[in-house]
Short mmCIF file of C-alpha atoms in Angstrom, two decimals:
data_model
loop_
_atom_site.label_atom_id
_atom_site.label_comp_id
_atom_site.label_asym_id
_atom_site.label_seq_id
_atom_site.Cartn_x
_atom_site.Cartn_y
_atom_site.Cartn_z
CA MET A 30 -14.32 -111.02 21.22
CA THR A 31 -12.14 -109.03 23.66
CA ASP A 32 -13.17 -109.18 27.31
CA PRO A 33 -13.72 -105.54 28.41
CA THR A 34 -12.76 -106.47 31.97
CA GLU A 35 -9.34 -107.67 30.82
CA GLY A 36 -8.94 -104.52 28.76
CA ARG A 37 -9.63 -102.32 31.79
CA ARG A 38 -7.25 -104.36 33.90
CA ALA A 39 -4.49 -104.04 31.29
CA TYR A 40 -5.08 -100.28 31.25
CA GLY A 41 -4.84 -100.20 35.04
CA VAL A 42 -1.60 -102.21 35.08
CA LEU A 43 -0.11 -99.89 32.44
CA CYS A 44 -1.02 -96.84 34.57
CA VAL A 45 0.50 -98.30 37.74
CA VAL A 46 3.69 -99.48 36.03
CA SER A 47 4.08 -96.07 34.36
CA ALA A 48 3.59 -94.37 37.73
CA SER A 49 6.33 -96.55 39.22
CA LEU A 50 8.64 -95.69 36.33
CA PHE A 51 8.08 -91.95 36.81
CA THR A 52 8.53 -92.24 40.58
CA SER A 53 11.91 -93.91 40.08
CA LEU A 54 13.29 -90.81 38.32
CA ALA A 55 13.58 -88.77 41.54
CA GLY A 56 17.17 -89.66 42.37
CA LEU A 57 18.37 -89.14 38.80
CA LEU A 58 16.69 -85.73 38.64
CA VAL A 59 18.25 -84.59 41.92
CA ARG A 60 21.68 -85.75 40.74
CA SER A 61 21.18 -83.75 37.50
CA VAL A 62 20.75 -80.38 39.25
CA GLU A 63 23.66 -78.00 38.61
CA ASP A 64 23.33 -75.00 40.94
CA ALA A 65 19.97 -74.81 42.74
CA ASP A 66 19.99 -75.65 46.44
CA GLY A 67 17.42 -77.94 48.03
CA TRP A 68 14.91 -75.26 49.01
CA THR A 69 15.02 -73.53 45.63
CA LEU A 70 14.66 -76.83 43.79
CA GLN A 71 11.78 -77.79 46.05
CA PHE A 72 9.99 -74.46 45.52
CA TRP A 73 10.00 -74.68 41.71
CA ARG A 74 9.22 -78.39 41.79
CA GLN A 75 6.13 -77.74 43.88
CA LEU A 76 5.06 -74.78 41.76
CA CYS A 77 5.13 -76.93 38.61
CA PHE A 78 3.44 -79.78 40.45
CA LEU A 79 0.65 -77.51 41.68
CA ALA A 80 -0.03 -76.15 38.20
CA PHE A 81 -0.37 -79.71 36.91
CA ILE A 82 -2.35 -81.30 39.73
CA TRP A 83 -4.89 -78.50 40.12
CA LEU A 84 -5.51 -78.36 36.37
CA PHE A 85 -6.13 -82.11 36.48
CA LEU A 86 -8.46 -81.75 39.46
CA ALA A 87 -10.32 -78.90 37.72
CA TRP A 88 -10.77 -81.12 34.66
CA ARG A 89 -11.87 -84.03 36.81
CA HIS A 90 -14.36 -82.23 39.07
CA GLY A 91 -15.29 -79.17 37.05
CA ARG A 92 -17.48 -76.80 39.03
CA GLY A 93 -17.62 -79.37 41.82
CA LEU A 94 -13.93 -78.86 42.70
CA PRO A 95 -14.60 -76.67 45.80
CA ARG A 96 -16.95 -79.39 47.14
CA ALA A 97 -14.32 -82.04 46.41
CA VAL A 98 -11.76 -80.08 48.42
CA VAL A 99 -14.13 -79.62 51.38
CA ALA A 100 -15.07 -83.32 51.26
CA ILE A 101 -11.59 -84.49 52.27
CA GLY A 102 -12.36 -83.28 55.81
CA ARG A 103 -9.97 -83.49 58.73
CA PRO A 104 -8.25 -86.68 57.50
CA GLY A 105 -7.45 -84.89 54.25
CA LEU A 106 -5.96 -81.90 56.05
CA ILE A 107 -3.81 -84.15 58.23
CA ALA A 108 -2.69 -86.00 55.11
CA ALA A 109 -1.85 -82.70 53.38
CA LEU A 110 0.39 -81.59 56.25
CA MET A 111 2.14 -84.95 56.56
CA LEU A 112 2.54 -85.37 52.83
CA GLY A 113 3.86 -81.83 52.45
CA ALA A 114 6.56 -82.61 55.04
CA ALA A 115 7.29 -85.87 53.21
CA PHE A 116 7.71 -84.03 49.88
CA ILE A 117 10.31 -81.74 51.42
CA ALA A 118 12.22 -84.36 53.43
CA PHE A 119 12.38 -86.73 50.46
CA VAL A 120 14.32 -84.25 48.33
CA PHE A 121 16.78 -83.43 51.11
CA ALA A 122 17.23 -87.13 51.89
CA LEU A 123 18.22 -87.71 48.26
CA ILE A 124 20.67 -84.80 48.44
CA HIS A 125 22.37 -86.13 51.58
CA SER A 126 22.27 -89.89 50.99
CA SER A 127 22.45 -92.53 48.27
CA VAL A 128 19.36 -93.00 46.14
CA ALA A 129 19.23 -96.71 46.95
CA LYS A 130 19.21 -96.09 50.70
CA VAL A 131 16.43 -93.50 50.46
CA VAL A 132 14.12 -95.58 48.26
CA PHE A 133 14.69 -98.77 50.26
CA ILE A 134 13.85 -97.02 53.52
CA GLY A 135 10.91 -95.21 51.91
CA SER A 136 9.43 -98.43 50.57
CA THR A 137 8.44 -99.50 54.09
CA SER A 138 5.64 -96.90 54.30
CA PRO A 139 2.78 -99.33 53.44
CA ILE A 140 3.93 -101.74 56.16
CA PHE A 141 3.97 -99.06 58.84
CA ALA A 142 0.69 -97.67 57.50
CA ALA A 143 -0.81 -101.06 58.37
CA LEU A 144 0.46 -100.64 61.94
CA ILE A 145 -1.08 -97.16 62.22
CA ALA A 146 -4.36 -98.44 60.75
CA TRP A 147 -4.31 -101.22 63.36
CA VAL A 148 -4.01 -98.63 66.14
CA VAL A 149 -6.28 -95.89 64.74
CA LEU A 150 -8.84 -97.72 62.61
CA ARG A 151 -8.76 -101.02 64.53
CA GLU A 152 -8.02 -102.91 61.33
CA ARG A 153 -6.78 -106.46 61.71
CA LEU A 154 -3.03 -106.82 61.25
CA PRO A 155 -2.10 -110.20 59.71
CA TRP A 156 0.82 -112.14 61.13
CA ALA A 157 2.62 -111.77 57.79
CA THR A 158 2.60 -107.98 58.18
CA TRP A 159 4.03 -108.26 61.71
CA LEU A 160 6.88 -110.39 60.34
CA ALA A 161 7.41 -108.00 57.42
CA MET A 162 7.54 -105.07 59.83
CA ALA A 163 10.16 -106.77 62.00
CA ALA A 164 12.27 -107.61 58.94
CA ALA A 165 11.89 -104.08 57.54
CA LEU A 166 13.04 -102.58 60.84
CA GLY A 167 16.06 -104.89 60.75
CA GLY A 168 16.91 -103.79 57.21
CA ILE A 169 16.50 -100.12 58.11
CA GLY A 170 18.72 -100.68 61.14
CA VAL A 171 21.47 -102.10 58.93
CA MET A 172 21.32 -99.07 56.62
CA LEU A 173 21.19 -96.55 59.47
CA GLY A 174 24.16 -98.24 61.12
CA ASP A 175 26.07 -98.00 57.86
CA ALA A 176 25.16 -94.31 57.54
CA LEU A 177 26.34 -93.60 61.08
CA ALA A 178 29.61 -95.42 60.45
CA LEU A 179 30.19 -93.36 57.30
CA GLY A 180 29.31 -90.11 59.07
CA ALA A 181 26.38 -89.59 56.70
CA ALA A 182 23.42 -90.14 58.99
CA THR A 183 21.56 -86.97 57.95
CA GLY A 184 20.18 -88.37 54.70
CA ALA A 185 19.19 -91.70 56.20
CA LEU A 186 17.42 -90.02 59.12
CA LEU A 187 15.67 -87.60 56.75
CA ALA A 188 14.44 -90.63 54.77
CA LEU A 189 12.46 -91.71 57.83
CA ILE A 190 10.28 -88.58 57.62
CA PRO A 191 8.69 -89.59 54.27
CA VAL A 192 8.11 -93.06 55.74
CA ALA A 193 6.03 -91.53 58.53
CA GLY A 194 4.41 -88.97 56.23
CA TYR A 195 3.34 -91.46 53.58
CA ALA A 196 2.21 -93.99 56.20
CA VAL A 197 -0.08 -91.48 57.90
CA THR A 198 -1.34 -90.30 54.51
CA LEU A 199 -2.25 -93.83 53.46
CA VAL A 200 -4.24 -94.31 56.67
CA CYS A 201 -6.03 -90.97 56.21
CA PHE A 202 -6.93 -91.93 52.64
CA ARG A 203 -8.18 -95.30 53.84
CA ALA A 204 -10.32 -93.62 56.48
CA ARG A 205 -12.11 -91.71 53.70
CA ARG A 206 -11.86 -94.33 50.96
CA GLU A 207 -15.24 -93.38 49.51
CA ILE A 208 -13.95 -89.85 48.79
CA ASP A 209 -11.55 -88.66 46.10
CA MET A 210 -8.56 -87.70 48.26
CA LEU A 211 -6.42 -86.37 45.42
CA PRO A 212 -7.25 -82.76 46.47
CA ALA A 213 -5.32 -83.53 49.68
CA VAL A 214 -2.27 -84.24 47.54
CA GLY A 215 -2.75 -80.86 45.87
CA LEU A 216 -2.94 -79.17 49.28
CA ALA A 217 0.25 -80.99 50.30
CA GLY A 218 1.95 -79.28 47.39
CA VAL A 219 0.74 -75.92 48.72
CA VAL A 220 2.20 -76.73 52.16
CA ALA A 221 5.55 -77.70 50.63
CA LEU A 222 5.56 -74.63 48.36
CA ILE A 223 4.96 -72.20 51.23
CA ALA A 224 7.60 -73.84 53.44
CA SER A 225 10.14 -73.86 50.61
CA GLY A 226 9.44 -70.25 49.70
CA LEU A 227 9.98 -69.16 53.30
CA MET A 228 13.18 -71.16 53.74
CA ALA A 229 14.87 -70.45 50.40
CA GLU A 230 17.50 -67.70 50.49
CA ASP A 231 17.19 -67.09 46.75
CA LEU A 232 14.53 -68.34 44.35
CA ALA A 233 16.57 -67.52 41.24
CA ILE A 234 17.12 -70.63 39.13
CA SER A 235 18.89 -71.41 35.85
CA ARG A 236 17.03 -72.66 32.79
CA HIS A 237 18.65 -76.07 33.15
CA ASP A 238 17.65 -76.45 36.79
CA PHE A 239 14.16 -75.09 36.12
CA ALA A 240 13.71 -77.77 33.43
CA ILE A 241 14.79 -80.38 36.00
CA ALA A 242 12.36 -78.92 38.56
CA ALA A 243 9.53 -78.95 35.99
CA VAL A 244 10.06 -82.62 35.12
CA PHE A 245 10.45 -83.36 38.83
CA GLY A 246 7.13 -81.69 39.63
CA VAL A 247 4.99 -82.64 36.64
CA VAL A 248 6.28 -86.05 35.59
CA GLN A 249 7.91 -87.57 38.68
CA LEU A 250 5.39 -86.24 41.21
CA GLY A 251 2.22 -85.19 39.40
CA LEU A 252 1.85 -88.01 36.88
CA GLN A 253 2.82 -90.47 39.59
CA TYR A 254 -0.27 -89.65 41.65
CA VAL A 255 -2.63 -89.24 38.71
CA LEU A 256 -1.66 -92.56 37.09
CA THR A 257 -1.75 -94.43 40.40
CA THR A 258 -5.24 -93.03 41.08
CA LEU A 259 -6.47 -94.07 37.64
CA GLY A 260 -4.82 -97.49 37.77
CA ALA A 261 -6.04 -98.32 41.26
CA ARG A 262 -9.62 -98.24 39.98
CA GLN A 263 -8.94 -101.22 37.71
CA VAL A 264 -6.30 -103.21 39.65
CA PRO A 265 -6.60 -104.76 43.15
CA ALA A 266 -4.82 -102.83 45.92
CA GLY A 267 -2.35 -105.67 46.61
CA GLU A 268 -1.32 -105.74 42.96
CA VAL A 269 -0.94 -101.95 42.89
CA ALA A 270 1.42 -102.17 45.87
CA LEU A 271 3.38 -104.96 44.22
CA LEU A 272 3.75 -103.24 40.84
CA GLY A 273 4.73 -100.04 42.59
CA ARG A 274 7.81 -101.77 43.99
CA LEU A 275 9.41 -101.63 40.55
CA GLN A 276 10.92 -98.30 41.56
CA LEU A 277 13.11 -100.10 44.13
CA VAL A 278 15.03 -101.64 41.26
CA LEU A 279 14.78 -98.80 38.76
CA ALA A 280 15.74 -95.83 40.98
CA PRO A 281 19.24 -97.12 41.92
CA LEU A 282 19.69 -98.39 38.36
CA TRP A 283 19.21 -94.94 36.77
CA VAL A 284 21.82 -93.23 38.98
CA TRP A 285 24.24 -96.11 38.54
CA LEU A 286 23.98 -95.86 34.75
CA ALA A 287 24.01 -92.03 34.68
CA VAL A 288 26.49 -91.00 37.39
CA GLY A 289 28.07 -94.25 38.54
CA GLU A 290 26.54 -94.10 42.04
CA ILE A 291 27.09 -97.49 43.67
CA PRO A 292 25.48 -98.19 47.08
CA SER A 293 27.61 -99.57 49.91
CA SER A 294 27.53 -103.29 50.70
CA ALA A 295 25.55 -102.55 53.89
CA THR A 296 22.96 -100.67 51.83
CA PHE A 297 22.69 -103.67 49.52
CA LEU A 298 22.26 -105.99 52.52
CA GLY A 299 19.75 -103.78 54.32
CA GLY A 300 17.95 -103.07 51.05
CA ALA A 301 17.70 -106.77 50.26
CA ILE A 302 16.12 -107.39 53.68
CA VAL A 303 13.68 -104.52 53.22
CA LEU A 304 12.85 -105.50 49.64
CA SER A 305 12.18 -109.10 50.69
CA ALA A 306 9.91 -107.92 53.51
CA VAL A 307 7.98 -105.49 51.32
CA LEU A 308 7.54 -107.95 48.46
CA ALA A 309 6.54 -110.79 50.78
CA ASN A 310 3.92 -108.56 52.42
CA ALA A 311 2.61 -107.41 49.03
CA PHE A 312 2.39 -110.99 47.75
CA HIS A 313 0.57 -112.05 50.91
CA SER A 314 -1.93 -109.18 50.54
CA LEU A 315 -2.48 -110.03 46.89
CA ARG A 316 -3.01 -113.72 47.61
CA THR A 317 -5.40 -112.93 50.47
CA ALA A 318 -7.41 -110.56 48.27
CA SER A 319 -7.56 -113.17 45.49
CA ALA A 320 -8.78 -115.83 47.91
CA ARG A 321 -11.61 -113.56 49.04
CA ARG A 322 -12.76 -112.93 45.49
CA PRO A 323 -15.64 -115.14 44.31
CA SER A 324 -14.50 -117.83 41.89
CA VAL A 325 -17.61 -117.32 39.75
CA PRO A 326 -18.53 -113.73 38.89
CA PRO A 327 -21.97 -112.77 40.20
CA ASN A 328 -24.75 -112.32 37.69
CA PRO A 329 -25.23 -108.73 36.60
CA PRO A 330 -28.23 -106.99 38.18
#
């Protein structure tokens, strides 16, 4: 007889792995754009994302959607603003830098979220996270130094904005962990849409680039958040973080296969340091969570 718990866990793992796969497509999609500039691409991406995410939220909450939006409170609004800025900066970072550099730098968000949670929420910060943070900073320093030497610091510096945005968002979500915070993600799309619409000189877009923007908004961004939300219900947080790191390998792989984009040796070195720090921290979190779990399941009530 199949264990229903194992079935739910397998479903959760599939959701999280799929989310990581969709997330990894960002660099390839940006490299596939023909004519649209960053603001125009961002506007149509967010428009498609909003159509998807709010339809999902309407299906999920039904008539209770307005209450779900109000329930996110101040932490949700802060998260929406920070995440909206992260959405925008992420696209421009990919335009101005290598995909590998952007995703390696961006992967440090959970580590720095732990630091912010330590300051704001007074959560304990394990020694392993301190070490991971120091190593991640070293890896980022190597990549920023390389970018400065190549005269391409803009993209690398822009990649730091999503790090801050996602880190603050994670802490805001943790502060209201009993609440569905996905509406905050939908509001972040509204923030990014308005900013992009105001900044874009021309919103005209070709069919090809609109198709790219639609996949970018619905698949890469929308499904990413929906699948992660669904998977996180069935899989421990440490395992979600670990499985999500698949994009660090996949994102540079797609652009290498499609357009022959090869990161510099310094990006490989800095990325290896960052990847080691992130994976070590995720493994430590997973092992700690497993140790806290009871070895014998409690009797059902």
